[in-house]
Coordinates of C-alpha atoms and ligand atoms in Angstrom, one line a residue:
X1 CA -13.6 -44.6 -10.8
X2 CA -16.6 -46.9 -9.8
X3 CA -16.0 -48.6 -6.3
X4 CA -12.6 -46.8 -5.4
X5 CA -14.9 -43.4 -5.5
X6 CA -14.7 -42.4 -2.3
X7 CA -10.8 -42.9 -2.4
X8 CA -9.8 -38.7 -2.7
X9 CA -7.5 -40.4 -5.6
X10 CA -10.1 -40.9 -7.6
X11 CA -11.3 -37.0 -7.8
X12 CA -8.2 -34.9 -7.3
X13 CA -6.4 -37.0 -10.4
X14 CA -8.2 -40.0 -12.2
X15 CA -11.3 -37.2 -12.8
X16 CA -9.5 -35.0 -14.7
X17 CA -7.9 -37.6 -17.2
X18 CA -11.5 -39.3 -17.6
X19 CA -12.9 -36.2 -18.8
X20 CA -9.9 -35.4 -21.0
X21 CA -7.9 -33.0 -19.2
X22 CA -4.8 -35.3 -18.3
X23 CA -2.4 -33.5 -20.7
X24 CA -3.0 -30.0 -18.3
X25 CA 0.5 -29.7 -16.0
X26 CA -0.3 -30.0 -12.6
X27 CA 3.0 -29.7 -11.2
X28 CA 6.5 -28.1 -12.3
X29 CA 9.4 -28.3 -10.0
X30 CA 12.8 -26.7 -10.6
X31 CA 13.9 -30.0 -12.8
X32 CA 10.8 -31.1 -14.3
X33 CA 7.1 -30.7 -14.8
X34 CA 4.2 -33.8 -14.7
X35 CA 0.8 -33.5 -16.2
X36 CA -2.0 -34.9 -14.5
X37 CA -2.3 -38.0 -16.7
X38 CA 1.2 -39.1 -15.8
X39 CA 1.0 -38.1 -12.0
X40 CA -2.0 -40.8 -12.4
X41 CA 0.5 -43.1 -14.1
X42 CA 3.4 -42.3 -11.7
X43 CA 1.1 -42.9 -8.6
X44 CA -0.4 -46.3 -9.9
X45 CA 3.1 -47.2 -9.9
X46 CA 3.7 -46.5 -6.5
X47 CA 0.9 -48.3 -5.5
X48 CA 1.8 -51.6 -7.4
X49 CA 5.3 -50.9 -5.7
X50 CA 3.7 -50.9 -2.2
X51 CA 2.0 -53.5 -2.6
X52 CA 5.1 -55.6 -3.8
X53 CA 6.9 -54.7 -1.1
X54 CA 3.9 -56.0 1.2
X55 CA 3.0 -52.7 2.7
X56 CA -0.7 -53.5 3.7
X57 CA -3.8 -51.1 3.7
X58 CA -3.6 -48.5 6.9
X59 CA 0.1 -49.1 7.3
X60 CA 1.4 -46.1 7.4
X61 CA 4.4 -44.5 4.7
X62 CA 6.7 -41.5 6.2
X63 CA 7.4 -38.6 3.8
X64 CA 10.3 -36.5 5.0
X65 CA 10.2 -34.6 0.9
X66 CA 11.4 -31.4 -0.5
X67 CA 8.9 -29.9 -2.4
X68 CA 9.1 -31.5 -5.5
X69 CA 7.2 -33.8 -8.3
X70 CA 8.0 -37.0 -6.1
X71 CA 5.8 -35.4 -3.1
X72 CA 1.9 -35.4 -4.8
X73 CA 3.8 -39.1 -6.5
X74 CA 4.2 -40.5 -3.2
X75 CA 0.6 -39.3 -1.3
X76 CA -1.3 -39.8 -4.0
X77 CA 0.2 -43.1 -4.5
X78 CA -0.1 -43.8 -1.4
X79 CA -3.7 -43.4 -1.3
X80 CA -4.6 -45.7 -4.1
X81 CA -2.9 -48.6 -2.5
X82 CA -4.9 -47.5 1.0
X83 CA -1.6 -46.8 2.9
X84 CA -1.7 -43.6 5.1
X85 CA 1.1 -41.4 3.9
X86 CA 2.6 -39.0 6.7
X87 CA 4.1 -35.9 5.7
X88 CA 6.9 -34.9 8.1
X89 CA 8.3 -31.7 8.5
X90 CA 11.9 -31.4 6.8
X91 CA 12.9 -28.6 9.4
X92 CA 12.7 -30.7 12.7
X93 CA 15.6 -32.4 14.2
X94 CA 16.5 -35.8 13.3
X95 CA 15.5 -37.1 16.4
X96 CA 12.1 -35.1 16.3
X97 CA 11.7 -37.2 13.0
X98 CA 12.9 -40.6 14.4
X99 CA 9.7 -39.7 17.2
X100 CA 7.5 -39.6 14.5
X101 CA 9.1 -43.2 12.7
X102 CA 8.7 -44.9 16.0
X103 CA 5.6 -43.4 17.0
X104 CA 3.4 -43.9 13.9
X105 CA 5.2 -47.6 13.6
X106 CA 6.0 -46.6 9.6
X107 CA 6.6 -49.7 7.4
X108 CA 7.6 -47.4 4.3
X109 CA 9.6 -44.1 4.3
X110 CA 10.1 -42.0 1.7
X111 CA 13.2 -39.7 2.0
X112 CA 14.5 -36.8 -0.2
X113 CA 18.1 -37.3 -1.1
X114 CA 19.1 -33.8 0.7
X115 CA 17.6 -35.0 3.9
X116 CA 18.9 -38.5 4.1
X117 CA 21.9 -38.5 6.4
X118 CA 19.7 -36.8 9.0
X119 CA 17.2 -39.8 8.9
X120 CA 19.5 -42.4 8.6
X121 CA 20.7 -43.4 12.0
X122 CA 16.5 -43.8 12.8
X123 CA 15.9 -45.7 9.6
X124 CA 18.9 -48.1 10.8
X125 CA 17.1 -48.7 14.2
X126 CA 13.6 -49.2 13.2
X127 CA 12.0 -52.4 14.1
X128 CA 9.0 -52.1 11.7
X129 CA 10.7 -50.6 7.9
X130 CA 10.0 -52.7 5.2
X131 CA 10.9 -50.1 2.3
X132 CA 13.3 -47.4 2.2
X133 CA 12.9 -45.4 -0.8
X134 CA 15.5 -42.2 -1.8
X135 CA 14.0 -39.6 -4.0
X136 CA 17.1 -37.6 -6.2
X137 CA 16.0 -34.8 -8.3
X138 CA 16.5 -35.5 -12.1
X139 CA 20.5 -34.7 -12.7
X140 CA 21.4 -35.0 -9.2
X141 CA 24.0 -38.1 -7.9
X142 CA 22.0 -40.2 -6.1
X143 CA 23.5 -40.6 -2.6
X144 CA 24.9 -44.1 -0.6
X145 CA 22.2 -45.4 0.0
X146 CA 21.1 -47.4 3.4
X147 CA 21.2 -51.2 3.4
X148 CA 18.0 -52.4 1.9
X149 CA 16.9 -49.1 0.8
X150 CA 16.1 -48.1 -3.1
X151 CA 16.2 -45.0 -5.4
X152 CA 12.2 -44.3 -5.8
X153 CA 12.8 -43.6 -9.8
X154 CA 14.4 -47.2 -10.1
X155 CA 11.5 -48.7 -7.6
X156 CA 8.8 -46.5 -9.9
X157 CA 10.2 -48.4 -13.2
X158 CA 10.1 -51.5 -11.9
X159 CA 6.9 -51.5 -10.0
X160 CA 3.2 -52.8 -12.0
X161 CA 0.6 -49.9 -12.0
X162 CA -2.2 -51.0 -9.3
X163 CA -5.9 -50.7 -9.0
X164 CA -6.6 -47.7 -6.7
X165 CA -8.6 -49.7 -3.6
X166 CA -12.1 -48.6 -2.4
X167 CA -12.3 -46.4 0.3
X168 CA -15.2 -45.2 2.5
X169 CA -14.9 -41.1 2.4
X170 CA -15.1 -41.5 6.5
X171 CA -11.6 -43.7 6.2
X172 CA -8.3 -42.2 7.6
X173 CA -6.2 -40.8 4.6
X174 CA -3.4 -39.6 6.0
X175 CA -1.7 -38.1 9.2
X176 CA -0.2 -34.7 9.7
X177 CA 1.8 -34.1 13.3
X178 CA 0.6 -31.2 14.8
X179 CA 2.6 -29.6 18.0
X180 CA 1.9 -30.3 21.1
X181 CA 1.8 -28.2 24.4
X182 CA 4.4 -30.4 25.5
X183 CA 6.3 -30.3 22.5
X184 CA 5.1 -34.1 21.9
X185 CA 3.8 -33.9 18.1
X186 CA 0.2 -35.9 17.8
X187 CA -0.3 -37.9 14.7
X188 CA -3.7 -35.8 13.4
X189 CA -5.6 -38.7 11.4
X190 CA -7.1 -36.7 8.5
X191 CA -10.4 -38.9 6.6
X192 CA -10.3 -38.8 2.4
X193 CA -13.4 -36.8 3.0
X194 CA -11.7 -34.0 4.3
X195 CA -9.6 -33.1 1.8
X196 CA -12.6 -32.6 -1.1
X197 CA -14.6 -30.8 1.9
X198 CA -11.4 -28.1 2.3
X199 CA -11.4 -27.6 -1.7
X200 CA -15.4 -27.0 -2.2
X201 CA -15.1 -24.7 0.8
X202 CA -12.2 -22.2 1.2
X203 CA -10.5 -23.3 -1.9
X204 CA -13.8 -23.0 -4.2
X205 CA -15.9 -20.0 -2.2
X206 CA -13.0 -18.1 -0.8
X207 CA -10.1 -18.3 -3.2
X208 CA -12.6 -18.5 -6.2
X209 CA -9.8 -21.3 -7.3
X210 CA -10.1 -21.9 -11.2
X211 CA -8.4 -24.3 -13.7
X212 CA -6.0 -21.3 -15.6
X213 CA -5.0 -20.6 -12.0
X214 CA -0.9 -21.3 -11.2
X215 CA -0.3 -21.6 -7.3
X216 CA 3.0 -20.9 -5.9
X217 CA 2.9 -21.6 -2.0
X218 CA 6.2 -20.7 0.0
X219 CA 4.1 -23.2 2.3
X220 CA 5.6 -26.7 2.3
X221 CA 3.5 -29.3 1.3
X222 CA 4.4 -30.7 4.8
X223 CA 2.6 -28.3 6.5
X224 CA -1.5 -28.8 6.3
X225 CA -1.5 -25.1 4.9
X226 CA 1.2 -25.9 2.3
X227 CA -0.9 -29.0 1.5
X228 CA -3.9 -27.5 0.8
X229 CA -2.4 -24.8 -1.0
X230 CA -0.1 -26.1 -3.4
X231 CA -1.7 -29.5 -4.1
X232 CA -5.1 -30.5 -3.0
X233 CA -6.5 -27.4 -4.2
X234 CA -5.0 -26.8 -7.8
X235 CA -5.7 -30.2 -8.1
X236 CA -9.4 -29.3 -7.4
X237 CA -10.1 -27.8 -10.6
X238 CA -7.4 -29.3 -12.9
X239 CA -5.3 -26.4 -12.2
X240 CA -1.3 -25.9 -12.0
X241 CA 1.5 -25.4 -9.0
X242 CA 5.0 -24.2 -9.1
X243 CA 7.1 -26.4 -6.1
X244 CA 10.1 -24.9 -4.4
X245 CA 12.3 -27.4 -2.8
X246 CA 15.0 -24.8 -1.1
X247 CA 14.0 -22.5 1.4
X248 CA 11.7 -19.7 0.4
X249 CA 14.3 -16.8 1.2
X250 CA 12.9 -13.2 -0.6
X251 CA 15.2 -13.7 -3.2
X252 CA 13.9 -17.7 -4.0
X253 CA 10.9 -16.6 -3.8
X254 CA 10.8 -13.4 -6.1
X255 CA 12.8 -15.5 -9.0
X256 CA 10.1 -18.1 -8.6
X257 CA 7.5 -15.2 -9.0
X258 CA 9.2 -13.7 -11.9
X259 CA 9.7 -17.1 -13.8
X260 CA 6.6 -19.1 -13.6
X261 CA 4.3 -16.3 -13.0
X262 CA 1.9 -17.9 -10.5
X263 CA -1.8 -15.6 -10.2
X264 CA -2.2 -16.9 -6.4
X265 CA 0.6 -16.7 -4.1
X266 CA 0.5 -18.3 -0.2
X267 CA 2.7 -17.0 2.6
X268 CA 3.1 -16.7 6.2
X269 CA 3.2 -13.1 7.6
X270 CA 7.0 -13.1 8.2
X271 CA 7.4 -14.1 4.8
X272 CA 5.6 -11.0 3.7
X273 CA 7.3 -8.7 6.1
X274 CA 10.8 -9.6 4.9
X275 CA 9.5 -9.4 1.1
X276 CA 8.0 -5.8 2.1
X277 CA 12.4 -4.8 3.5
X278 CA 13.2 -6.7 0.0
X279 CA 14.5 -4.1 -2.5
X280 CA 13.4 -5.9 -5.8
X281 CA 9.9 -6.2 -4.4
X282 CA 7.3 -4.2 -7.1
X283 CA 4.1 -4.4 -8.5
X284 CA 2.8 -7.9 -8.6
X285 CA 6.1 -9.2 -6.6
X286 CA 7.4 -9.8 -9.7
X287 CA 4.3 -11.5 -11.8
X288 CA 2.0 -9.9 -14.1
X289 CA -0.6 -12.0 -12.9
X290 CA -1.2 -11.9 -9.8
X291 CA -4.6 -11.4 -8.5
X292 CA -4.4 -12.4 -4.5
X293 CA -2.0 -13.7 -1.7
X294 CA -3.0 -15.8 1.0
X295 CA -1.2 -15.6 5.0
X296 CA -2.0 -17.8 7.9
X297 CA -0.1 -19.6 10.4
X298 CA 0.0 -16.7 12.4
X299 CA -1.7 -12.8 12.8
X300 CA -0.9 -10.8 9.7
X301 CA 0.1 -7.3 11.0
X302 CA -2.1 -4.7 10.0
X303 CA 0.7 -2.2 8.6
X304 CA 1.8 -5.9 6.9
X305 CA -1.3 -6.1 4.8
X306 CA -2.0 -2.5 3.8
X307 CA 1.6 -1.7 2.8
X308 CA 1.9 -5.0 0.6
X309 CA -1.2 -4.1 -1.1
X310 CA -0.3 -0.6 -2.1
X311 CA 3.1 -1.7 -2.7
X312 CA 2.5 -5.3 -5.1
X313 CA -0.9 -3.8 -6.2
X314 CA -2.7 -7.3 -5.1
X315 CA -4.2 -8.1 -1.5
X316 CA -3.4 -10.6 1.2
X317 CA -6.5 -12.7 2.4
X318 CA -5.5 -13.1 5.8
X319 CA -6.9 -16.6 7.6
X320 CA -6.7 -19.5 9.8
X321 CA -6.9 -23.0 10.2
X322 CA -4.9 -25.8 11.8
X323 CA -3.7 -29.2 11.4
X324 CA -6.7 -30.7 13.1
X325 CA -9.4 -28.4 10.5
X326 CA -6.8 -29.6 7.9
X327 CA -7.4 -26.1 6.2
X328 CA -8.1 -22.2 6.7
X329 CA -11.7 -22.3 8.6
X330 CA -11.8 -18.2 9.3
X331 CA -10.9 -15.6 6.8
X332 CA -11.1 -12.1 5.2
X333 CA -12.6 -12.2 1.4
X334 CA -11.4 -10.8 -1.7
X335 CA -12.6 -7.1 -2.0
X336 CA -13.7 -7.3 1.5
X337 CA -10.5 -7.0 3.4
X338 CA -10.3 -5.9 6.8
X339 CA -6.3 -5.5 7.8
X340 CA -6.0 -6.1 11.5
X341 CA -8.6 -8.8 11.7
X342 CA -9.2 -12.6 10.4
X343 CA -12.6 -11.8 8.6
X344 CA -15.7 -14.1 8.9
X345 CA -16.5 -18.0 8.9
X346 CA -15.8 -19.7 5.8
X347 CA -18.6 -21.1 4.4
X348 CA -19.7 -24.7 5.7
X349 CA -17.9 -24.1 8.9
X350 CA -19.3 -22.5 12.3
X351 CA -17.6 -20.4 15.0
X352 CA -17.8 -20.0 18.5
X353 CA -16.3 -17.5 21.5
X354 CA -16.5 -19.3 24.8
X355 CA -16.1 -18.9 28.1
X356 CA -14.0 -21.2 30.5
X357 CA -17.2 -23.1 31.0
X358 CA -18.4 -23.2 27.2
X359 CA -20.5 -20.2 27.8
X360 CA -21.4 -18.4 24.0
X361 CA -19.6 -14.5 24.7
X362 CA -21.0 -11.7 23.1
X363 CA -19.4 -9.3 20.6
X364 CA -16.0 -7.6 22.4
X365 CA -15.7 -10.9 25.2
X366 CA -12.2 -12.4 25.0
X367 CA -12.9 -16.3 24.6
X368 CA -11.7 -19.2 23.1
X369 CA -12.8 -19.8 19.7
X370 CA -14.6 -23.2 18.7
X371 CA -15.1 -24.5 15.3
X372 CA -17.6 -27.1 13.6
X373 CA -16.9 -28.0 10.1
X374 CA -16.7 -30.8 7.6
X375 CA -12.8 -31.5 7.5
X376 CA -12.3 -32.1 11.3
X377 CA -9.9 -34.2 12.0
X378 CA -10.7 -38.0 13.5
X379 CA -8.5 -37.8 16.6
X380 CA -5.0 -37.9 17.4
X381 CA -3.2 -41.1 17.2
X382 CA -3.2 -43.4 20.3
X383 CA -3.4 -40.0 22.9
X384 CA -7.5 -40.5 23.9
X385 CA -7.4 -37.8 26.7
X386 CA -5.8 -35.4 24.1
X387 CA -8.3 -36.4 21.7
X388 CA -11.2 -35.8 23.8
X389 CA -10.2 -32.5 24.8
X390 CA -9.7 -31.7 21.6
X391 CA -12.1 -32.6 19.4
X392 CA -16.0 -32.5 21.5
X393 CA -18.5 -34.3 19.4
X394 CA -18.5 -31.6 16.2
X395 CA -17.2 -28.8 18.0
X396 CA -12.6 -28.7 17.7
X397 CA -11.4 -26.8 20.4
X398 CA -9.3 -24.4 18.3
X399 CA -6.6 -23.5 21.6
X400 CA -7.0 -19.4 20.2
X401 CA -8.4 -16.3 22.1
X402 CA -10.5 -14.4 20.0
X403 CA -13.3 -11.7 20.3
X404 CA -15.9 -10.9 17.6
X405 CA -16.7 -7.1 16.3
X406 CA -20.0 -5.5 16.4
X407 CA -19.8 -6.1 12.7
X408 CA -18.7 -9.9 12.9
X409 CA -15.3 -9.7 12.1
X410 CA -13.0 -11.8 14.3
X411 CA -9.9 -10.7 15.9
X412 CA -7.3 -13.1 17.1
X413 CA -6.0 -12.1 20.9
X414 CA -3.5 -14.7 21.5
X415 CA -3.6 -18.5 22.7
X416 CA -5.2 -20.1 25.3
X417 CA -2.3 -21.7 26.4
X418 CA 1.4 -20.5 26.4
X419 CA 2.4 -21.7 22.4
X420 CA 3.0 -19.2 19.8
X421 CA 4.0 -19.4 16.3
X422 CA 6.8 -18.3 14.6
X423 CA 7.0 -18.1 10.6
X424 CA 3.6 -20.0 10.6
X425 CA 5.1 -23.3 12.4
X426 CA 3.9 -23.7 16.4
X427 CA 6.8 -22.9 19.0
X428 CA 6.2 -25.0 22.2
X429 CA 8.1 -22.5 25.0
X430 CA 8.9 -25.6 27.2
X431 CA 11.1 -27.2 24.1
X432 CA 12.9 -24.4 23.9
X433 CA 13.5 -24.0 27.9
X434 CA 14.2 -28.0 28.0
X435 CA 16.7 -27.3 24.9
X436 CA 18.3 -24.3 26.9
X437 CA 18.6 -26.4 30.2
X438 CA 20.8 -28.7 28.5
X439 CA 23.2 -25.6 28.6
X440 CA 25.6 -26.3 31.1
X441 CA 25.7 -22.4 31.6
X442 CA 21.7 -22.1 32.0
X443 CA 20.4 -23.7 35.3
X444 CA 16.6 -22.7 34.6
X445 CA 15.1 -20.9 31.6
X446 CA 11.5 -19.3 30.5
X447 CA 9.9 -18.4 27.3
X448 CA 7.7 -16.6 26.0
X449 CA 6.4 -14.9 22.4
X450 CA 7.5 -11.4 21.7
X451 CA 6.8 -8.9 19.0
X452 CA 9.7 -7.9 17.2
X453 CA 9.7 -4.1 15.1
X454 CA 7.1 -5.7 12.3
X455 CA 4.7 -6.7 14.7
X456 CA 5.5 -10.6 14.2
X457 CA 6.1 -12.9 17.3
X458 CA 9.7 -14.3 18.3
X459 CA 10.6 -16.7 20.9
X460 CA 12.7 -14.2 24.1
X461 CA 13.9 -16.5 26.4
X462 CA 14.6 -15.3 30.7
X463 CA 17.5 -17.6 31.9
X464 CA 19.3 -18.0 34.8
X465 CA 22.7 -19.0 34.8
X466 CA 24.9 -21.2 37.0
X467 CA 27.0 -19.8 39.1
X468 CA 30.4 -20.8 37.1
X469 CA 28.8 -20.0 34.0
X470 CA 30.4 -16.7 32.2
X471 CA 28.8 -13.6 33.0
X472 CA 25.9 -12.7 30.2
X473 CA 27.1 -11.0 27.0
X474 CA 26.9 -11.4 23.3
X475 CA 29.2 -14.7 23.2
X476 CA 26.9 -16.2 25.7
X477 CA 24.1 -15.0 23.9
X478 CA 25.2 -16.1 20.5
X479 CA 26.5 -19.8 21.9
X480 CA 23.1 -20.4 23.6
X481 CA 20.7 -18.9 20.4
X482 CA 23.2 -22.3 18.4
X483 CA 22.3 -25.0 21.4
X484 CA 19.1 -24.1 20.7
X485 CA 19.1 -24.3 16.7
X486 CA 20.9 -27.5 16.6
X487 CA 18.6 -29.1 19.4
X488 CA 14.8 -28.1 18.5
X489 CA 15.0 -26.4 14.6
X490 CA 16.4 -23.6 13.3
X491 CA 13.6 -21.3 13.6
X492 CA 13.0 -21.6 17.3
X493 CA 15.7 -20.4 18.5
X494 CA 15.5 -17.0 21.4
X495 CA 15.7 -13.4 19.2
X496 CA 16.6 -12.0 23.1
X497 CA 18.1 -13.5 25.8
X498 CA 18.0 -12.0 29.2
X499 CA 19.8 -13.4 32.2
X500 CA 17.8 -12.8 35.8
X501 CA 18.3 -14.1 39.1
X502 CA 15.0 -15.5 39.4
X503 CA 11.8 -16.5 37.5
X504 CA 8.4 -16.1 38.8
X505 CA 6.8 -18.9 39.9
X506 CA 3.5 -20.4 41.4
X507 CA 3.4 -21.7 45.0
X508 CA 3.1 -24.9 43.2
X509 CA 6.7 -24.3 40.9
X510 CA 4.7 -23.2 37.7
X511 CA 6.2 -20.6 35.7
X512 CA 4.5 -17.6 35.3
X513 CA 5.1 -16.5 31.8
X514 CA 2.6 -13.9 32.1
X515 CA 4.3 -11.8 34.2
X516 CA 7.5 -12.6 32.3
X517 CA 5.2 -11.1 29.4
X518 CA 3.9 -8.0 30.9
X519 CA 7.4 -7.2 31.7
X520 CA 8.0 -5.9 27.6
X521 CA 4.3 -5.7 26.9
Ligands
3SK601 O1 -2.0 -22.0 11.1 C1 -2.8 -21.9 10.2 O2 -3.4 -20.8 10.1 C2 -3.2 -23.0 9.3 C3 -3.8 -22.7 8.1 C4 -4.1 -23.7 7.2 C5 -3.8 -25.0 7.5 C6 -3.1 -25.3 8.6 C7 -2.8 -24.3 9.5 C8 -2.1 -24.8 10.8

């Protein structure tokens, strides 16, 4: 390990096979499972492929993956040769991912078979691609490929195994994209640093994370909680996770449980809630050895948390992080669960309630919650004011309302600003209104997060329609809720629709979403 040490490579894989362990499985995927000795292998190779193809240190290498083997191949690979992999999510719109291609100037992409038509037309019109690779799942026809591009199993055989470079632990790793108010993703530039400081933290001291442990997170490794989750943190301790390509529907995810058994299980609070209406939801979900589940991305309703545990017989640490924290910063702790709330600080991090002028709030004050810990991000790529606002010397401006009871436990109350989350992923209410207004029915639109029956927030959407357009009804209703879909990703798309004849607004033209929210609160 030597120089490269402070290269995260060098501790989440080449430790292991040093001391011996590199015949423990650290991934299994649907078609196939690696051990850590040949992910070390398989990464080496990626690396000596990279570096082939010319792709120099801090250029940076789009992942738009599935959830398979390929993904920790390709990151971890990545890393050894010093080129900053960016994992993109496979839900957004092709053009949302061409953004990201043009923004973060990739010279590599890696692209999952299933999602290569999507990314094709960008990949055809990017000035700075080198190397296209395609990743098929073993058994699977590979697809036509793109002119130039190659089939990473045939670029992995016939690339040298490379030296994994030296890297200072303060050195930008990767990049996640994290939403934007304006529905601009930022590249998040994440040090190698951080992602050992997330594992000794909430990984180590919350989860208790050990080497017989089996992870199955319906969290995509895209997603920093998915990351965390099903890779970094395993890896931490030499330990095994299960990866899911498809989506995690109830039914996925309950054949997943019963067949590989995993003892820690990540979700997001929807996930949990449509598990809970599941009819072939038992004890354990389906393994006989479990021992906890994880949520974040969003609140986990109350009623969520204390019917899953008497139901599954296993509780849900319920916490929350971000993209720019990498990991969960704030959480409840095993056998000290408080449903309803989002526990303490996780230890090695620091929290905050301000005021509007940084003013510490006492115990019961609404503020916005501030965090200081070890796995802050470096800044967002090439947006300084964002940055700055963002990230103020240690302190990261979290963007959540929060309050703190008498006893310490914090509450979440809602964001500072008008996002919401839905299934975990951040819904920016002005995509969805600029996706709307491209309607020719809808000549203005509005929206705002809603609670549906479960507790769990939903994007409603106020309109108002031309005059031509057909009167509102369920056609309209359905034809605008697939506009949406197609345009901005499937989840975002309005649960209601209501058509007014006018939205409030400031003097200055500014929505006012919350009176538009106080309307069903
Ligand atoms: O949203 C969250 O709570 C979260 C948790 C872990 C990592 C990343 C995120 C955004």
């Amino acid at each position: 390990q030597g120089a490269s040490r402070g290269n995260a490579v060098s501790w989440f894989v080449d430790r292991h096979v040093a001391a011996g362990r590199g015949g423990a499985t650290a991934f299994t995927d649907p078609h196939r499972s690696m051990t850590y000795a040949a992910l070390a292998e398989a990464s080496a190779r990626f690396a000596g492929g990279l570096r082939a193809a010319g792709i120099g240190r801090e250029r940076r290498l789009l992942m738009l993956m599935l959830d398979t083997v390929d993904f920790p191949v390709a990151f971890w690979g990545a890393l050894r040769a010093g080129v900053v992999p960016v994992p993109a999510n496979t839900l957004l719109t092709a053009e949302q991912v061409a953004y990201m291609l043009e923004d973060s100037r990739a010279e590599a992409v890696v692209v999952s078979a299933r999602l290569l038509a999507a990314l094709a037309p960008a990949i055809a019109a990017s000035p700075w691609l080198r190397l296209v690779l395609v990743a098929t799942p073993d058994g699977e026809p590979a697809p036509a490929l793109p002119p130039g591009a190659q089939e990473l199993r045939n670029f992995l055989a016939g690339a040298p195994a490379a030296e994994t470079v030296a890297a200072s632990p303060d050195e930008v790793a990767f990049w996640l994209y994290s939403s934007g108010s304006t529905g601009a993703p930022k590249g998040t530039k994440h040090v190698h640093a951080s992602l050992r400081a997330t594992a000794e933290t909430y990984a180590a001291q919350v989860l208790g994370i050990r080497p017989d442990d089996v992870v199955y997170s319906a969290a995509k490794l895209f997603f920093a909680y998915g990351l965390g989750n099903a890779m970094t943190f395993p890896m931490s301790v030499g330990a095994q996770a299960v990866l899911l390509p498809d989506r995690p529907s109830p039914d996925a995810v309950l054949s997943v449980m019963a067949r590989h058994r995993p003892t820690l299980f990540c979700g997001v609070p929807t996930l949990y809630a449509a598990l809970l209406a599941h009819p072939g939801l038992g004890r354990g979900a389906g393994s006989d050895r479990l021992r906890l589940c994880v949520s974040a991305g969003e609140a986990l309703p109350e009623h969520v948390g204390q019917r899953w545990s008497s139901v599954v017989g296993a509780d849900i640490l319920d916490g929350i992080g971000s993209t720019e924290m990498l990991h969960i910063f704030l959480s409840n702790r095993p056998g000290h669960i408080r449903y309803g709330t989002t526990g303490t600080a996780v230890p090695g991090y620091d929290l905050r309630i301000v005021d509007e002028q940084d003013r510490d709030l006492p115990p019961g004050e609404i503020g916005e919650l501030l965090v200081r810990g070890p796995s802050a991000a470096e800044g967002y790529w090439n947006q300084r004011d964002k940055s700055r606002r963002t990230f103020q010397g240690e302190w990261t401006r979290t963007g959540d309302k929060y309050t703190q009871d008498a006893d310490g436990h914090y509450r979440y109350q809602g964001r500072t600003d008008d996002m919401f989350k839905v299934s975990g992923i951040w819904v920016s209410p002005f995509e969805v209104e600029a996706a709307l207004m491209t309607h020719p029915a809808v000549q203005e639109a509005a929206v705002v997060g809603r609670e549906d029956a479960d507790g769990l927030t939903k994007p409603m959407a106020f309109v108002v329609l031309r005059e031509d357009a057909a009167p509102p009804g369920p056609a309209l209703t359905e034809a605008l809720r697939a506009h949406v879909k197609e345009r901005v990703g499937a989840w975002k798309y309005p649960r209601w629709i209501e058509a007014v004849e006018e939205l409030p607004k400031t003097a200055t033209g500014k929505i006012q979403r919350f009176k538009l929210r106080a309307g069903f609160a």
